[in-house]
PDB file of C-alpha atoms in Angstrom:
ATOM      1  CA  ALA A   1     -31.476   3.285 -86.278  1.00 79.00           C
ATOM      2  CA  GLN A   2     -28.015   4.285 -87.374  1.00 88.00           C
ATOM      3  CA  SER A   3     -25.447   5.517 -84.895  1.00 94.00           C
ATOM      4  CA  VAL A   4     -21.762   6.359 -84.720  1.00 96.00           C
ATOM      5  CA  ALA A   5     -19.617   6.530 -81.618  1.00 97.00           C
ATOM      6  CA  GLN A   6     -16.291   8.262 -81.393  1.00 97.00           C
ATOM      7  CA  PRO A   7     -15.267   7.340 -77.849  1.00 96.00           C
ATOM      8  CA  GLU A   8     -12.453   9.854 -77.531  1.00 97.00           C
ATOM      9  CA  ASP A   9     -13.202  13.568 -77.538  1.00 96.00           C
ATOM     10  CA  GLN A  10      -9.488  14.299 -77.843  1.00 97.00           C
ATOM     11  CA  VAL A  11      -6.396  12.440 -79.024  1.00 98.00           C
ATOM     12  CA  ASN A  12      -2.901  13.791 -78.401  1.00 98.00           C
ATOM     13  CA  VAL A  13       0.173  12.426 -80.152  1.00 98.00           C
ATOM     14  CA  ALA A  14       3.724  13.561 -80.748  1.00 98.00           C
ATOM     15  CA  GLU A  15       4.847  14.406 -84.243  1.00 97.00           C
ATOM     16  CA  GLY A  16       6.299  11.374 -85.980  1.00 97.00           C
ATOM     17  CA  ASN A  17       4.368   8.899 -83.856  1.00 98.00           C
ATOM     18  CA  PRO A  18       1.529   6.765 -85.211  1.00 97.00           C
ATOM     19  CA  LEU A  19      -2.005   7.939 -84.563  1.00 97.00           C
ATOM     20  CA  THR A  20      -5.361   6.207 -84.229  1.00 98.00           C
ATOM     21  CA  VAL A  21      -8.768   7.841 -84.041  1.00 98.00           C
ATOM     22  CA  LYS A  22     -11.466   5.385 -83.074  1.00 98.00           C
ATOM     23  CA  CYS A  23     -14.940   4.910 -84.542  1.00 98.00           C
ATOM     24  CA  THR A  24     -17.625   2.289 -83.991  1.00 98.00           C
ATOM     25  CA  TYR A  25     -20.954   2.168 -85.757  1.00 96.00           C
ATOM     26  CA  SER A  26     -24.378   0.578 -85.771  1.00 94.00           C
ATOM     27  CA  VAL A  27     -26.462   0.230 -88.930  1.00 90.00           C
ATOM     28  CA  SER A  28     -28.986  -2.125 -90.495  1.00 86.00           C
ATOM     29  CA  GLY A  29     -27.580  -3.744 -93.571  1.00 84.00           C
ATOM     30  CA  ASN A  30     -24.143  -3.281 -95.031  1.00 85.00           C
ATOM     31  CA  PRO A  31     -22.440  -0.019 -94.103  1.00 89.00           C
ATOM     32  CA  TYR A  32     -20.783   2.638 -96.138  1.00 91.00           C
ATOM     33  CA  LEU A  33     -18.245   4.331 -93.855  1.00 94.00           C
ATOM     34  CA  PHE A  34     -16.550   7.682 -94.222  1.00 95.00           C
ATOM     35  CA  TRP A  35     -13.999   9.863 -92.487  1.00 97.00           C
ATOM     36  CA  TYR A  36     -14.081  13.641 -92.806  1.00 96.00           C
ATOM     37  CA  VAL A  37     -11.750  16.299 -91.378  1.00 96.00           C
ATOM     38  CA  GLN A  38     -12.653  19.815 -90.321  1.00 93.00           C
ATOM     39  CA  TYR A  39      -9.958  22.429 -90.024  1.00 89.00           C
ATOM     40  CA  PRO A  40     -10.654  25.643 -88.081  1.00 82.00           C
ATOM     41  CA  ASN A  41     -12.865  28.039 -90.043  1.00 76.00           C
ATOM     42  CA  ARG A  42     -13.099  25.615 -92.928  1.00 80.00           C
ATOM     43  CA  GLY A  43     -15.703  23.165 -94.106  1.00 84.00           C
ATOM     44  CA  LEU A  44     -15.617  19.405 -93.735  1.00 92.00           C
ATOM     45  CA  GLN A  45     -13.307  17.663 -96.173  1.00 94.00           C
ATOM     46  CA  PHE A  46     -13.562  14.049 -97.292  1.00 94.00           C
ATOM     47  CA  LEU A  47     -10.622  11.821 -96.292  1.00 96.00           C
ATOM     48  CA  LEU A  48     -11.568   8.275 -97.222  1.00 95.00           C
ATOM     49  CA  LYS A  49     -14.387   5.761 -97.449  1.00 94.00           C
ATOM     50  CA  TYR A  50     -15.123   2.080 -97.197  1.00 94.00           C
ATOM     51  CA  ILE A  51     -17.643   0.575 -99.589  1.00 89.00           C
ATOM     52  CA  THR A  52     -16.706  -3.069 -99.976  1.00 87.00           C
ATOM     53  CA  GLY A  53     -13.685  -5.239-100.601  1.00 87.00           C
ATOM     54  CA  ASP A  54     -10.332  -4.754 -98.926  1.00 90.00           C
ATOM     55  CA  ASN A  55     -10.746  -3.947 -95.244  1.00 93.00           C
ATOM     56  CA  LEU A  56      -7.818  -1.515 -95.304  1.00 96.00           C
ATOM     57  CA  VAL A  57      -8.708   1.701 -97.091  1.00 96.00           C
ATOM     58  CA  LYS A  58      -6.179   4.356 -98.045  1.00 95.00           C
ATOM     59  CA  GLY A  59      -7.110   7.993 -98.352  1.00 94.00           C
ATOM     60  CA  SER A  60      -5.823  11.532 -98.566  1.00 90.00           C
ATOM     61  CA  TYR A  61      -2.757  12.916 -96.756  1.00 92.00           C
ATOM     62  CA  GLY A  62      -1.409   9.473 -95.836  1.00 95.00           C
ATOM     63  CA  PHE A  63      -4.419   8.455 -93.775  1.00 97.00           C
ATOM     64  CA  GLU A  64      -5.871   4.958 -93.822  1.00 97.00           C
ATOM     65  CA  ALA A  65      -8.695   3.196 -92.043  1.00 98.00           C
ATOM     66  CA  GLU A  66      -9.416  -0.391 -91.192  1.00 96.00           C
ATOM     67  CA  PHE A  67     -12.913  -1.822 -91.460  1.00 96.00           C
ATOM     68  CA  ASN A  68     -13.661  -4.550 -88.927  1.00 96.00           C
ATOM     69  CA  LYS A  69     -17.096  -6.054 -89.429  1.00 94.00           C
ATOM     70  CA  SER A  70     -17.091  -8.250 -86.329  1.00 94.00           C
ATOM     71  CA  GLN A  71     -16.193  -5.314 -84.094  1.00 96.00           C
ATOM     72  CA  THR A  72     -18.281  -2.839 -86.128  1.00 96.00           C
ATOM     73  CA  SER A  73     -15.332  -0.477 -86.143  1.00 97.00           C
ATOM     74  CA  PHE A  74     -13.670   1.802 -88.669  1.00 98.00           C
ATOM     75  CA  HIS A  75     -10.612   3.296 -86.979  1.00 98.00           C
ATOM     76  CA  LEU A  76      -8.608   6.020 -88.697  1.00 98.00           C
ATOM     77  CA  LYS A  77      -4.840   5.609 -88.682  1.00 98.00           C
ATOM     78  CA  LYS A  78      -1.660   7.255 -89.870  1.00 98.00           C
ATOM     79  CA  PRO A  79       1.825   5.783 -89.452  1.00 97.00           C
ATOM     80  CA  SER A  80       3.562   9.092 -88.756  1.00 97.00           C
ATOM     81  CA  ALA A  81       1.643  12.139 -87.527  1.00 97.00           C
ATOM     82  CA  LEU A  82       2.328  15.700 -88.643  1.00 97.00           C
ATOM     83  CA  VAL A  83       1.593  18.896 -86.734  1.00 96.00           C
ATOM     84  CA  SER A  84      -0.559  19.915 -89.700  1.00 94.00           C
ATOM     85  CA  ASP A  85      -2.814  16.889 -89.051  1.00 96.00           C
ATOM     86  CA  SER A  86      -4.200  18.687 -85.998  1.00 96.00           C
ATOM     87  CA  ALA A  87      -7.918  19.111 -86.668  1.00 96.00           C
ATOM     88  CA  LEU A  88     -11.384  17.796 -85.843  1.00 96.00           C
ATOM     89  CA  TYR A  89     -12.154  14.380 -87.326  1.00 98.00           C
ATOM     90  CA  PHE A  90     -15.615  12.967 -87.973  1.00 97.00           C
ATOM     91  CA  CYS A  91     -16.649   9.408 -88.730  1.00 97.00           C
ATOM     92  CA  ALA A  92     -19.904   8.870 -90.650  1.00 95.00           C
ATOM     93  CA  VAL A  93     -22.020   5.882 -91.656  1.00 93.00           C
ATOM     94  CA  ARG A  94     -24.677   5.344 -94.279  1.00 88.00           C
ATOM     95  CA  ALA A  95     -26.632   2.142 -94.843  1.00 82.00           C
ATOM     96  CA  ASN A  96     -26.478   0.770 -98.358  1.00 72.00           C
ATOM     97  CA  THR A  97     -30.270   0.620 -98.288  1.00 69.00           C
ATOM     98  CA  ASN A  98     -30.771   4.254 -97.376  1.00 62.00           C
ATOM     99  CA  ALA A  99     -29.259   6.739 -99.742  1.00 59.00           C
ATOM    100  CA  GLY A 100     -30.616   9.697 -97.853  1.00 65.00           C
ATOM    101  CA  LYS A 101     -29.274   9.585 -94.368  1.00 82.00           C
ATOM    102  CA  SER A 102     -25.697   9.918 -93.217  1.00 87.00           C
ATOM    103  CA  THR A 103     -25.090   9.731 -89.485  1.00 93.00           C
ATOM    104  CA  PHE A 104     -22.019  11.460 -88.056  1.00 95.00           C
ATOM    105  CA  GLY A 105     -20.181  10.960 -84.807  1.00 97.00           C
ATOM    106  CA  ASP A 106     -19.552  13.904 -82.487  1.00 96.00           C
ATOM    107  CA  GLY A 107     -15.973  14.234 -83.607  1.00 97.00           C
ATOM    108  CA  THR A 108     -12.504  13.724 -82.166  1.00 98.00           C
ATOM    109  CA  THR A 109     -10.040  16.576 -81.826  1.00 97.00           C
ATOM    110  CA  LEU A 110      -6.575  15.454 -82.849  1.00 97.00           C
ATOM    111  CA  THR A 111      -3.643  17.466 -81.534  1.00 97.00           C
ATOM    112  CA  VAL A 112      -0.175  16.662 -82.815  1.00 97.00           C
ATOM    113  CA  LYS A 113       2.603  18.251 -80.788  1.00 96.00           C
ATOM    114  CA  PRO A 114       6.060  18.990 -82.207  1.00 95.00           C
TER     115      PRO A 114
ATOM    116  CA  ASP B   1     -13.530  24.433-110.053  1.00 61.00           C
ATOM    117  CA  ALA B   2     -15.969  26.073-107.683  1.00 81.00           C
ATOM    118  CA  GLY B   3     -16.877  24.099-104.625  1.00 92.00           C
ATOM    119  CA  VAL B   4     -20.183  24.069-102.812  1.00 95.00           C
ATOM    120  CA  THR B   5     -21.312  27.598-102.077  1.00 96.00           C
ATOM    121  CA  GLN B   6     -23.747  28.733 -99.411  1.00 97.00           C
ATOM    122  CA  SER B   7     -25.392  32.036 -98.681  1.00 96.00           C
ATOM    123  CA  PRO B   8     -25.545  33.974 -96.534  1.00 96.00           C
ATOM    124  CA  THR B   9     -22.429  33.368 -94.458  1.00 95.00           C
ATOM    125  CA  HIS B  10     -23.931  34.692 -91.274  1.00 96.00           C
ATOM    126  CA  LEU B  11     -27.484  35.502 -90.278  1.00 96.00           C
ATOM    127  CA  ILE B  12     -29.079  36.948 -87.170  1.00 97.00           C
ATOM    128  CA  LYS B  13     -32.800  36.502 -86.620  1.00 97.00           C
ATOM    129  CA  THR B  14     -35.236  36.827 -83.733  1.00 97.00           C
ATOM    130  CA  ARG B  15     -37.545  34.188 -82.349  1.00 97.00           C
ATOM    131  CA  GLY B  16     -40.609  33.531 -84.469  1.00 97.00           C
ATOM    132  CA  GLN B  17     -39.065  34.777 -87.702  1.00 97.00           C
ATOM    133  CA  HIS B  18     -38.517  32.789 -90.858  1.00 97.00           C
ATOM    134  CA  VAL B  19     -35.180  32.122 -92.584  1.00 98.00           C
ATOM    135  CA  THR B  20     -34.111  30.847 -96.011  1.00 98.00           C
ATOM    136  CA  LEU B  21     -30.664  29.419 -96.576  1.00 98.00           C
ATOM    137  CA  ARG B  22     -29.298  28.767-100.047  1.00 98.00           C
ATOM    138  CA  CYS B  23     -26.863  26.277-101.503  1.00 97.00           C
ATOM    139  CA  SER B  24     -25.286  25.744-104.904  1.00 97.00           C
ATOM    140  CA  PRO B  25     -23.741  22.316-105.462  1.00 96.00           C
ATOM    141  CA  ILE B  26     -20.624  21.426-107.373  1.00 95.00           C
ATOM    142  CA  SER B  27     -21.236  21.370-111.095  1.00 94.00           C
ATOM    143  CA  GLY B  28     -22.415  17.919-112.136  1.00 90.00           C
ATOM    144  CA  HIS B  29     -23.629  16.961-108.679  1.00 91.00           C
ATOM    145  CA  LYS B  30     -27.318  16.167-108.544  1.00 90.00           C
ATOM    146  CA  SER B  31     -27.744  15.474-104.850  1.00 90.00           C
ATOM    147  CA  VAL B  32     -27.834  18.012-102.042  1.00 93.00           C
ATOM    148  CA  SER B  33     -28.020  17.302 -98.327  1.00 94.00           C
ATOM    149  CA  TRP B  34     -28.571  19.668 -95.424  1.00 96.00           C
ATOM    150  CA  TYR B  35     -27.105  19.283 -91.946  1.00 96.00           C
ATOM    151  CA  GLN B  36     -27.331  21.171 -88.672  1.00 97.00           C
ATOM    152  CA  GLN B  37     -24.143  21.364 -86.623  1.00 95.00           C
ATOM    153  CA  VAL B  38     -24.298  22.557 -83.058  1.00 95.00           C
ATOM    154  CA  LEU B  39     -21.041  23.443 -81.326  1.00 89.00           C
ATOM    155  CA  GLY B  40     -19.392  20.352 -79.910  1.00 88.00           C
ATOM    156  CA  GLN B  41     -21.476  17.920 -81.949  1.00 92.00           C
ATOM    157  CA  GLY B  42     -21.287  16.296 -85.332  1.00 94.00           C
ATOM    158  CA  PRO B  43     -23.514  17.330 -88.217  1.00 95.00           C
ATOM    159  CA  GLN B  44     -27.121  16.210 -87.802  1.00 95.00           C
ATOM    160  CA  PHE B  45     -28.891  15.138 -90.987  1.00 93.00           C
ATOM    161  CA  ILE B  46     -31.907  17.244 -91.964  1.00 95.00           C
ATOM    162  CA  PHE B  47     -32.734  16.479 -95.622  1.00 92.00           C
ATOM    163  CA  GLN B  48     -31.377  14.958 -98.773  1.00 91.00           C
ATOM    164  CA  TYR B  49     -32.639  15.809-102.243  1.00 91.00           C
ATOM    165  CA  TYR B  50     -31.838  14.137-105.522  1.00 89.00           C
ATOM    166  CA  GLU B  51     -33.242  15.203-108.875  1.00 88.00           C
ATOM    167  CA  LYS B  52     -35.614  17.579-107.064  1.00 89.00           C
ATOM    168  CA  GLU B  53     -37.148  14.818-104.962  1.00 90.00           C
ATOM    169  CA  GLU B  54     -36.728  14.315-101.231  1.00 90.00           C
ATOM    170  CA  ARG B  55     -34.719  11.150-100.622  1.00 87.00           C
ATOM    171  CA  GLY B  56     -34.367  11.331 -96.880  1.00 86.00           C
ATOM    172  CA  ARG B  57     -35.449  13.309 -93.859  1.00 90.00           C
ATOM    173  CA  GLY B  58     -33.968  13.438 -90.395  1.00 90.00           C
ATOM    174  CA  ASN B  59     -35.658  13.926 -87.045  1.00 92.00           C
ATOM    175  CA  PHE B  60     -36.497  17.584 -87.400  1.00 96.00           C
ATOM    176  CA  PRO B  61     -39.900  19.258 -86.920  1.00 97.00           C
ATOM    177  CA  ASP B  62     -42.120  20.322 -89.789  1.00 96.00           C
ATOM    178  CA  ARG B  63     -40.873  23.878 -89.322  1.00 98.00           C
ATOM    179  CA  PHE B  64     -37.940  22.738 -91.424  1.00 98.00           C
ATOM    180  CA  SER B  65     -38.524  22.341 -95.145  1.00 97.00           C
ATOM    181  CA  ALA B  66     -36.381  22.291 -98.252  1.00 97.00           C
ATOM    182  CA  ARG B  67     -36.542  22.092-101.975  1.00 96.00           C
ATOM    183  CA  GLN B  68     -34.250  21.553-104.927  1.00 96.00           C
ATOM    184  CA  PHE B  69     -34.457  23.487-108.146  1.00 96.00           C
ATOM    185  CA  PRO B  70     -33.975  22.327-111.753  1.00 95.00           C
ATOM    186  CA  ASN B  71     -30.384  23.616-111.671  1.00 94.00           C
ATOM    187  CA  TYR B  72     -29.825  21.399-108.579  1.00 95.00           C
ATOM    188  CA  SER B  73     -29.397  24.318-106.197  1.00 97.00           C
ATOM    189  CA  SER B  74     -31.342  24.072-102.987  1.00 97.00           C
ATOM    190  CA  GLU B  75     -33.029  26.102-100.289  1.00 98.00           C
ATOM    191  CA  LEU B  76     -33.563  25.252 -96.639  1.00 98.00           C
ATOM    192  CA  ASN B  77     -36.424  27.062 -94.956  1.00 98.00           C
ATOM    193  CA  VAL B  78     -37.027  27.267 -91.235  1.00 98.00           C
ATOM    194  CA  ASN B  79     -40.237  28.792 -89.890  1.00 97.00           C
ATOM    195  CA  ALA B  80     -41.070  30.057 -86.413  1.00 97.00           C
ATOM    196  CA  LEU B  81     -37.462  30.187 -85.329  1.00 98.00           C
ATOM    197  CA  LEU B  82     -36.530  29.063 -81.832  1.00 97.00           C
ATOM    198  CA  LEU B  83     -33.424  29.860 -79.835  1.00 97.00           C
ATOM    199  CA  GLY B  84     -32.405  26.223 -80.235  1.00 96.00           C
ATOM    200  CA  ASP B  85     -32.216  26.629 -83.991  1.00 97.00           C
ATOM    201  CA  SER B  86     -29.006  28.610 -83.567  1.00 97.00           C
ATOM    202  CA  ALA B  87     -26.344  26.514 -85.293  1.00 97.00           C
ATOM    203  CA  LEU B  88     -24.108  26.144 -88.307  1.00 96.00           C
ATOM    204  CA  TYR B  89     -26.118  24.866 -91.262  1.00 97.00           C
ATOM    205  CA  LEU B  90     -24.111  22.843 -93.716  1.00 96.00           C
ATOM    206  CA  CYS B  91     -24.932  21.959 -97.266  1.00 96.00           C
ATOM    207  CA  ALA B  92     -23.246  19.020 -98.964  1.00 94.00           C
ATOM    208  CA  SER B  93     -23.388  17.881-102.561  1.00 93.00           C
ATOM    209  CA  SER B  94     -22.615  14.537-104.142  1.00 90.00           C
ATOM    210  CA  LEU B  95     -23.106  12.792-107.432  1.00 85.00           C
ATOM    211  CA  GLY B  96     -26.135  11.042-105.988  1.00 72.00           C
ATOM    212  CA  GLY B  97     -28.271   8.565-107.827  1.00 66.00           C
ATOM    213  CA  ALA B  98     -28.007   4.863-107.129  1.00 59.00           C
ATOM    214  CA  GLN B  99     -24.436   5.361-106.000  1.00 60.00           C
ATOM    215  CA  PHE B 100     -25.200   5.570-102.312  1.00 66.00           C
ATOM    216  CA  TYR B 101     -21.528   5.369-101.473  1.00 76.00           C
ATOM    217  CA  ASN B 102     -20.514   8.668-103.013  1.00 82.00           C
ATOM    218  CA  GLU B 103     -18.683  10.983-100.660  1.00 87.00           C
ATOM    219  CA  GLN B 104     -20.122  14.370 -99.899  1.00 90.00           C
ATOM    220  CA  PHE B 105     -18.527  17.732-100.514  1.00 93.00           C
ATOM    221  CA  PHE B 106     -19.406  20.314 -97.919  1.00 94.00           C
ATOM    222  CA  GLY B 107     -19.890  24.040 -98.183  1.00 95.00           C
ATOM    223  CA  PRO B 108     -18.529  26.472 -95.588  1.00 93.00           C
ATOM    224  CA  GLY B 109     -21.896  26.710 -93.866  1.00 95.00           C
ATOM    225  CA  THR B 110     -24.293  29.430 -92.779  1.00 96.00           C
ATOM    226  CA  ARG B 111     -24.025  30.528 -89.175  1.00 96.00           C
ATOM    227  CA  LEU B 112     -27.548  31.221 -87.886  1.00 98.00           C
ATOM    228  CA  THR B 113     -28.015  33.045 -84.614  1.00 97.00           C
ATOM    229  CA  VAL B 114     -31.517  33.315 -83.171  1.00 97.00           C
ATOM    230  CA  LEU B 115     -32.010  35.982 -80.498  1.00 96.00           C
TER     231      LEU B 115
END
């Protein structure tokens, strides 16, 4: 069975500081990993994905994520946080053998304070 | 370009009733997935359809069913509604096919309240 864990319900950082939102996963086979962001009263938006290749993936709005196979992790990072980054972030996994099912974590609320 | 659209935006039903939710994918996308999102949780996978065929099904009872039409739009049907079915129902479209790694584009959702 697939699963995703986002161990932190909430992450607070000061504007300009680096941020990390953690994600670990469990899946049979090779994983496809995704990060999505949900702003208040708006739908989920795709940020970035890992398919294969370079373990460091760059995405929208300056975000990046690092795939670590041995630790089964896919942490989201940004070198310098903005107040406008405050939102709800979801990590998702899909096995490369199962096109149908994407499993999402329960989300992490990121708050960036000025 | 139009994104994923869903209708209705909000819906109030009573226990035991039936509901139909509708979704139109982004033009050119052939895959549609349905998710249930309860407050405080991530989206839970219900169905995925590609080229009008079911490609995946989550752990939901048979009261939940879906279909995809030739124009790739989709309907989610829920029979015999329970209070626990109250949630935000999300539709997502993607290119689909053998490209399992395609990201999904989500609609704004339908807020279903069961009284």
